[in-house]
């Protein structure tokens, strides 16, 4: 790959604008093949709405009601509120849909692996929004603290089903953390978690929920609603500091980290915080491939390599809401820049 070679391969954040899991696996295998260590199922169908797909588990519960979004909410969607007189301890949340979707896709993954479509060494990647992702965007501010415990119990149950059904040696869990990043950036209100100081420890606890030898990664993000991030950061500082804090608190090894580089943000100053990740020996992926202009990553790669030589490439966010006709060009850009 010449001077642009990186040496850490490519990473797909998760969502792809394709009809189903089989189409996602086949597209990724055809475009990236051995350059990709982990294959997501494209997060198709209702999961294109990310945590919005989980709302079905809540809408029929008598202890909850749906209310208009709070002023300034991102995204501006209706939110859940604990009904008058309801007790959080009595709240029984059903399946969130995460495990059902993962297990259905895993059956497709194994069939395609057996047929030789997917590499034999590949792992099945499951993207899981952090608990704060749902609580901060789909729950009214006054009910977030009350619903935190019931929601975490439901999420643990989803993970338990996945861990039971998918062999750990084939599994890769990716925690998705746009709300944690947004809280530090002042976009989301961190009051219900006691402020931002405890966020690194919370992320570390998520890492530790995944048993070895399953892999675990972190996806830092600035959102993609309407094809745009919720803000355009001036550097990687927030992401790097949150990653370092989580690494120092986690009890197990973090397999990989994905840092977002929203379109138009790349500059030498933007990448300077990478110098503080010298001790991180996991796989690092930089989301510097612009989904709207995938052929223009060379300058960003050169700027980033001034601070860290070994990283792989990705987009800043998923591709589930991007035009289906653009996917091939975006994936080919991954291929060009992944060793």
Coordinates of N, CA and C in Angstrom, one line a residue, residues 133-295:
X133 N -27.3 5.3 26.2 CA -27.8 5.7 24.8 C -29.3 5.6 24.8
X134 N -29.9 4.6 25.4 CA -31.4 4.6 25.5 C -31.9 5.6 26.5
X135 N -31.4 5.6 27.7 CA -31.9 6.4 28.8 C -31.9 7.9 28.4
X136 N -30.8 8.4 27.8 CA -30.7 9.8 27.6 C -31.4 10.3 26.3
X137 N -31.8 9.4 25.5 CA -32.5 9.8 24.2 C -33.9 9.4 24.2
X138 N -34.3 8.3 24.9 CA -35.7 7.8 24.8 C -36.5 7.9 26.1
X139 N -35.9 8.4 27.1 CA -36.6 8.5 28.4 C -36.6 10.0 28.8
X140 N -37.7 10.4 29.3 CA -37.9 11.8 29.8 C -36.9 12.1 30.9
X141 N -36.4 13.3 31.0 CA -35.3 13.6 32.0 C -35.7 13.2 33.4
X142 N -37.0 13.4 33.8 CA -37.4 13.1 35.2 C -37.5 11.7 35.5
X143 N -37.5 10.8 34.5 CA -37.6 9.4 34.7 C -36.3 8.6 34.5
X144 N -35.3 9.2 34.0 CA -34.1 8.5 33.6 C -33.4 7.8 34.8
X145 N -33.3 8.4 35.9 CA -32.7 7.7 37.1 C -33.5 6.5 37.5
X146 N -34.9 6.7 37.5 CA -35.7 5.6 38.0 C -35.7 4.4 37.0
X147 N -35.5 4.6 35.7 CA -35.5 3.5 34.8 C -34.2 2.9 34.6
X148 N -33.1 3.5 35.1 CA -31.8 3.0 34.9 C -31.6 1.6 35.3
X149 N -32.0 1.3 36.6 CA -31.9 -0.1 37.1 C -32.6 -1.1 36.3
X150 N -34.0 -0.9 36.1 CA -34.7 -1.9 35.3 C -34.1 -2.1 33.9
X151 N -33.7 -1.0 33.3 CA -33.2 -1.1 31.9 C -31.9 -1.9 31.9
X152 N -31.0 -1.7 32.9 CA -29.7 -2.4 32.9 C -30.0 -3.9 33.1
X153 N -31.0 -4.2 33.9 CA -31.3 -5.6 34.1 C -31.7 -6.3 32.8
X154 N -32.6 -5.6 32.1 CA -33.0 -6.1 30.8 C -31.9 -6.3 29.8
X155 N -31.0 -5.3 29.8 CA -29.8 -5.4 28.9 C -28.9 -6.5 29.3
X156 N -28.7 -6.7 30.6 CA -27.9 -7.9 31.0 C -28.5 -9.2 30.6
X157 N -29.8 -9.3 30.6 CA -30.5 -10.5 30.2 C -30.3 -10.7 28.7
X158 N -30.3 -9.7 27.9 CA -30.1 -9.8 26.5 C -28.6 -10.3 26.2
X159 N -27.7 -9.7 26.9 CA -26.3 -10.2 26.8 C -26.1 -11.6 27.2
X160 N -26.8 -12.0 28.3 CA -26.7 -13.4 28.7 C -27.2 -14.4 27.7
X161 N -28.2 -14.1 27.0 CA -28.7 -15.0 25.9 C -27.7 -15.1 24.8
X162 N -27.0 -14.0 24.5 CA -26.0 -14.0 23.4 C -24.8 -14.8 23.9
X163 N -24.4 -14.6 25.1 CA -23.2 -15.3 25.6 C -23.5 -16.8 25.7
X164 N -24.7 -17.2 25.9 CA -25.0 -18.6 26.1 C -25.1 -19.3 24.7
X165 N -25.5 -18.5 23.7 CA -25.7 -19.2 22.4 C -24.6 -19.0 21.4
X166 N -23.8 -18.0 21.5 CA -22.7 -17.8 20.6 C -21.4 -18.1 21.3
X167 N -20.6 -19.1 20.7 CA -19.3 -19.4 21.3 C -18.4 -18.1 21.5
X168 N -17.8 -18.0 22.6 CA -17.0 -16.8 22.9 C -15.9 -16.6 21.9
X169 N -15.4 -17.7 21.4 CA -14.3 -17.6 20.4 C -14.7 -17.1 19.1
X170 N -16.0 -17.0 18.9 CA -16.5 -16.4 17.6 C -17.2 -15.1 17.8
X171 N -17.2 -14.5 19.0 CA -18.0 -13.4 19.3 C -17.2 -12.1 19.5
X172 N -17.7 -11.0 19.1 CA -17.1 -9.7 19.3 C -18.2 -8.7 19.6
X173 N -18.2 -8.2 20.8 CA -19.2 -7.2 21.3 C -18.7 -5.8 21.1
X174 N -19.4 -4.9 20.5 CA -19.0 -3.5 20.4 C -20.0 -2.6 21.2
X175 N -19.5 -2.0 22.2 CA -20.3 -1.0 22.9 C -20.3 0.3 22.2
X176 N -21.5 0.9 22.0 CA -21.6 2.1 21.2 C -21.9 3.3 22.2
X177 N -21.0 4.3 22.1 CA -20.9 5.3 23.2 C -21.1 6.8 22.7
X178 N -22.0 7.1 21.8 CA -22.2 8.5 21.5 C -22.7 9.4 22.6
X179 N -23.6 8.8 23.5 CA -24.1 9.6 24.6 C -23.1 10.0 25.6
X180 N -22.2 9.0 25.9 CA -21.1 9.3 26.8 C -20.2 10.5 26.2
X181 N -19.9 10.4 25.0 CA -19.1 11.5 24.3 C -19.9 12.8 24.4
X182 N -21.2 12.7 24.0 CA -22.1 13.9 24.0 C -22.2 14.5 25.4
X183 N -22.2 13.7 26.4 CA -22.3 14.3 27.8 C -21.1 15.1 28.1
X184 N -19.9 14.6 27.7 CA -18.7 15.4 28.0 C -18.7 16.6 27.1
X185 N -19.2 16.6 25.9 CA -19.2 17.7 25.0 C -20.4 18.7 25.3
X186 N -21.2 18.4 26.3 CA -22.3 19.3 26.7 C -23.5 19.2 25.9
X187 N -23.7 18.1 25.1 CA -24.8 17.9 24.3 C -26.0 17.2 25.0
X188 N -25.6 16.2 25.9 CA -26.6 15.5 26.7 C -26.4 15.8 28.1
X189 N -27.5 15.9 28.9 CA -27.4 16.2 30.3 C -26.9 15.0 31.1
X190 N -25.8 15.2 31.8 CA -25.3 14.0 32.6 C -25.8 14.0 34.1
X191 N -26.8 14.9 34.4 CA -27.2 15.0 35.8 C -27.7 13.7 36.4
X192 N -28.4 12.9 35.6 CA -29.0 11.7 36.2 C -27.9 10.6 36.5
X193 N -26.7 10.8 36.0 CA -25.6 9.9 36.3 C -24.6 10.5 37.2
X194 N -24.9 11.7 37.8 CA -24.1 12.4 38.7 C -22.9 13.1 38.1
X195 N -23.1 13.5 36.8 CA -22.0 14.3 36.1 C -21.2 13.4 35.3
X196 N -20.1 14.0 34.7 CA -19.3 13.3 33.7 C -18.1 12.6 34.4
X197 N -17.8 12.9 35.6 CA -16.5 12.3 36.2 C -16.5 10.8 36.3
X198 N -17.7 10.2 36.5 CA -17.8 8.8 36.6 C -18.0 8.0 35.3
X199 N -18.0 8.7 34.2 CA -18.2 8.0 32.9 C -17.2 7.0 32.5
X200 N -15.9 7.3 32.7 CA -14.9 6.3 32.4 C -15.1 5.0 33.1
X201 N -15.4 5.1 34.4 CA -15.7 3.9 35.2 C -16.9 3.1 34.7
X202 N -17.9 3.9 34.3 CA -19.1 3.2 33.7 C -18.8 2.5 32.4
X203 N -18.0 3.1 31.6 CA -17.6 2.4 30.3 C -16.7 1.2 30.7
X204 N -15.9 1.3 31.7 CA -15.1 0.1 32.1 C -15.9 -1.0 32.5
X205 N -17.0 -0.7 33.2 CA -17.9 -1.8 33.7 C -18.6 -2.5 32.5
X206 N -18.9 -1.7 31.5 CA -19.4 -2.3 30.3 C -18.4 -3.3 29.6
X207 N -17.2 -2.9 29.5 CA -16.1 -3.7 29.0 C -16.1 -5.0 29.8
X208 N -16.1 -4.9 31.1 CA -16.0 -6.1 32.0 C -17.2 -7.0 31.9
X209 N -18.3 -6.6 31.4 CA -19.5 -7.4 31.2 C -19.3 -8.5 30.2
X210 N -18.3 -8.3 29.3 CA -18.0 -9.3 28.2 C -17.0 -10.3 28.7
X211 N -17.3 -11.6 28.8 CA -16.3 -12.5 29.3 C -15.3 -12.9 28.2
X212 N -14.1 -13.1 28.6 CA -13.1 -13.6 27.7 C -13.3 -15.1 27.5
X213 N -13.0 -15.6 26.3 CA -12.2 -15.0 25.2 C -13.0 -14.3 24.2
X214 N -14.3 -13.9 24.4 CA -15.0 -13.0 23.5 C -14.2 -11.7 23.4
X215 N -14.3 -11.1 22.3 CA -13.6 -9.8 22.1 C -14.6 -8.7 22.5
X216 N -14.0 -7.6 22.9 CA -14.9 -6.4 23.2 C -14.2 -5.1 22.7
X217 N -15.0 -4.3 22.0 CA -14.5 -3.0 21.5 C -15.4 -1.9 21.9
X218 N -14.9 -0.7 21.7 CA -15.6 0.6 22.0 C -15.7 1.4 20.8
X219 N -17.0 1.8 20.5 CA -17.2 2.7 19.4 C -17.6 4.1 19.9
X220 N -16.7 5.0 19.8 CA -16.9 6.4 20.2 C -17.6 7.1 19.0
X221 N -18.5 8.0 19.2 CA -19.3 8.5 18.1 C -19.8 9.9 18.4
X222 N -20.1 10.6 17.3 CA -20.8 11.9 17.4 C -22.1 11.9 16.7
X223 N -22.7 10.8 16.5 CA -24.0 10.7 15.9 C -24.0 10.9 14.4
X224 N -25.2 10.6 13.9 CA -25.3 10.7 12.4 C -26.8 11.0 12.0
X225 N -27.6 11.6 12.9 CA -29.0 11.9 12.6 C -29.0 12.9 11.5
X226 N -29.7 12.6 10.4 CA -29.7 13.6 9.3 C -28.4 13.6 8.5
X227 N -27.6 12.6 8.8 CA -26.3 12.5 8.1 C -25.3 13.5 8.6
X228 N -25.5 14.0 9.8 CA -24.6 15.0 10.4 C -24.4 14.7 11.9
X229 N -23.2 15.0 12.4 CA -22.9 14.7 13.8 C -23.6 15.8 14.7
X230 N -23.8 15.5 16.0 CA -24.5 16.4 16.8 C -23.6 17.7 17.1
X231 N -22.3 17.6 17.1 CA -21.4 18.7 17.0 C -20.2 18.3 16.2
X232 N -19.4 19.2 15.8 CA -18.1 18.9 15.1 C -17.0 19.2 16.0
X233 N -16.3 18.2 16.6 CA -15.3 18.4 17.6 C -14.0 19.0 16.9
X234 N -13.3 19.7 17.8 CA -12.0 20.3 17.3 C -10.8 19.4 17.4
X235 N -11.0 18.3 18.2 CA -9.9 17.3 18.3 C -10.4 16.0 18.9
X236 N -9.5 15.0 19.0 CA -9.9 13.7 19.5 C -9.8 13.7 21.1
X237 N -9.6 14.9 21.7 CA -9.3 14.9 23.1 C -10.3 14.2 23.9
X238 N -11.6 14.5 23.7 CA -12.7 13.9 24.5 C -12.7 12.4 24.4
X239 N -12.5 11.9 23.2 CA -12.6 10.5 23.0 C -11.3 9.8 23.6
X240 N -10.2 10.4 23.4 CA -8.9 9.8 23.9 C -9.0 9.7 25.4
X241 N -9.4 10.8 26.0 CA -9.4 10.8 27.5 C -10.4 9.8 28.1
X242 N -11.6 9.7 27.4 CA -12.6 8.7 27.9 C -12.0 7.3 27.7
X243 N -11.4 7.1 26.6 CA -10.8 5.8 26.3 C -9.7 5.4 27.4
X244 N -8.8 6.4 27.6 CA -7.8 6.1 28.6 C -8.3 5.9 30.0
X245 N -9.4 6.6 30.4 CA -10.0 6.4 31.7 C -10.6 5.1 31.8
X246 N -11.3 4.6 30.7 CA -11.9 3.3 30.7 C -10.8 2.2 30.8
X247 N -9.7 2.4 30.0 CA -8.7 1.4 30.0 C -8.1 1.2 31.4
X248 N -7.9 2.3 32.1 CA -7.3 2.2 33.5 C -8.2 1.6 34.5
X249 N -9.5 1.6 34.3 CA -10.5 1.1 35.2 C -10.9 -0.3 34.9
X250 N -10.8 -0.8 33.6 CA -11.3 -2.1 33.2 C -10.5 -3.2 33.8
X251 N -11.2 -4.3 34.1 CA -10.5 -5.5 34.6 C -10.0 -6.5 33.5
X252 N -10.5 -6.3 32.3 CA -10.1 -7.2 31.2 C -9.5 -6.3 30.0
X253 N -8.9 -7.0 29.1 CA -8.3 -6.3 28.0 C -9.3 -5.8 27.0
X254 N -9.2 -4.6 26.5 CA -10.0 -4.1 25.5 C -9.4 -4.5 24.1
X255 N -10.2 -5.1 23.3 CA -9.7 -5.6 22.0 C -9.4 -4.5 21.0
X256 N -10.4 -3.6 20.9 CA -10.2 -2.6 19.9 C -11.0 -1.3 20.4
X257 N -10.6 -0.2 19.8 CA -11.3 1.1 20.0 C -11.5 1.8 18.6
X258 N -12.6 2.3 18.4 CA -12.9 3.1 17.2 C -13.2 4.6 17.6
X259 N -12.4 5.5 17.1 CA -12.5 6.9 17.3 C -13.1 7.6 16.1
X260 N -14.1 8.4 16.3 CA -14.8 9.1 15.3 C -14.0 10.3 14.8
X261 N -14.0 10.5 13.5 CA -13.4 11.7 12.8 C -14.5 12.3 11.9
X262 N -15.5 13.0 12.4 CA -16.5 13.5 11.5 C -16.0 14.3 10.4
X263 N -16.7 14.3 9.3 CA -16.3 14.9 8.0 C -16.0 16.4 8.3
X264 N -14.9 16.8 7.8 CA -14.5 18.2 7.9 C -13.7 18.6 9.1
X265 N -13.5 17.6 10.0 CA -12.8 17.8 11.3 C -11.3 17.6 11.2
X266 N -10.8 16.8 10.3 CA -9.4 16.3 10.3 C -8.5 17.5 10.1
X267 N -7.4 17.5 11.0 CA -6.4 18.5 10.9 C -5.2 17.9 11.8
X268 N -4.0 18.4 11.6 CA -2.9 18.0 12.5 C -3.3 18.2 14.0
X269 N -3.9 19.3 14.3 CA -4.3 19.5 15.7 C -5.4 18.5 16.2
X270 N -6.3 18.2 15.3 CA -7.3 17.2 15.7 C -6.7 15.9 16.1
X271 N -5.7 15.4 15.4 CA -5.1 14.1 15.7 C -4.1 14.1 16.8
X272 N -3.7 15.3 17.3 CA -2.6 15.4 18.3 C -2.8 14.5 19.5
X273 N -4.0 14.4 20.1 CA -4.2 13.6 21.3 C -3.9 12.1 21.1
X274 N -3.7 11.6 19.8 CA -3.3 10.2 19.6 C -2.0 9.9 20.3
X275 N -1.2 11.0 20.5 CA 0.1 10.8 21.1 C 0.0 10.2 22.5
X276 N -1.2 10.4 23.1 CA -1.4 9.9 24.5 C -1.9 8.5 24.5
X277 N -2.0 7.8 23.4 CA -2.4 6.4 23.4 C -1.3 5.5 23.1
X278 N -0.1 5.9 23.4 CA 1.1 5.0 23.1 C 1.0 3.7 23.9
X279 N 0.4 3.8 25.1 CA 0.3 2.6 25.9 C -0.8 1.6 25.5
X280 N -1.7 2.1 24.6 CA -2.8 1.2 24.2 C -2.3 0.2 23.2
X281 N -2.4 -1.1 23.5 CA -1.8 -2.1 22.6 C -3.0 -2.9 21.9
X282 N -4.2 -2.4 22.1 CA -5.3 -3.0 21.3 C -5.3 -2.5 19.9
X283 N -6.3 -2.9 19.1 CA -6.4 -2.4 17.8 C -7.1 -1.0 17.8
X284 N -6.6 -0.1 17.1 CA -7.2 1.2 17.0 C -7.7 1.5 15.6
X285 N -8.9 1.9 15.5 CA -9.5 2.3 14.2 C -9.9 3.7 14.2
X286 N -9.5 4.5 13.2 CA -9.9 5.9 13.1 C -11.0 6.0 12.0
X287 N -12.1 6.6 12.4 CA -13.2 6.8 11.5 C -13.1 8.0 10.6
X288 N -12.0 7.9 9.7 CA -11.7 9.1 8.9 C -12.1 9.0 7.4
X289 N -12.8 7.9 7.1 CA -13.3 7.7 5.7 C -14.7 8.4 5.7
X290 N -14.8 9.5 4.9 CA -16.0 10.3 4.8 C -17.0 9.5 3.9
X291 N -18.1 9.2 4.5 CA -19.1 8.4 3.8 C -19.6 9.1 2.5
X292 N -19.5 10.4 2.5 CA -20.0 11.2 1.4 C -18.9 11.5 0.4
X293 N -17.7 11.4 0.8 CA -16.5 11.6 -0.2 C -15.5 10.5 0.2
X294 N -15.7 9.3 0.0 CA -14.8 8.2 0.5 C -13.4 8.2 -0.1
X295 N -13.2 8.8 -1.2 CA -11.9 8.8 -1.8 C -10.9 9.7 -1.3

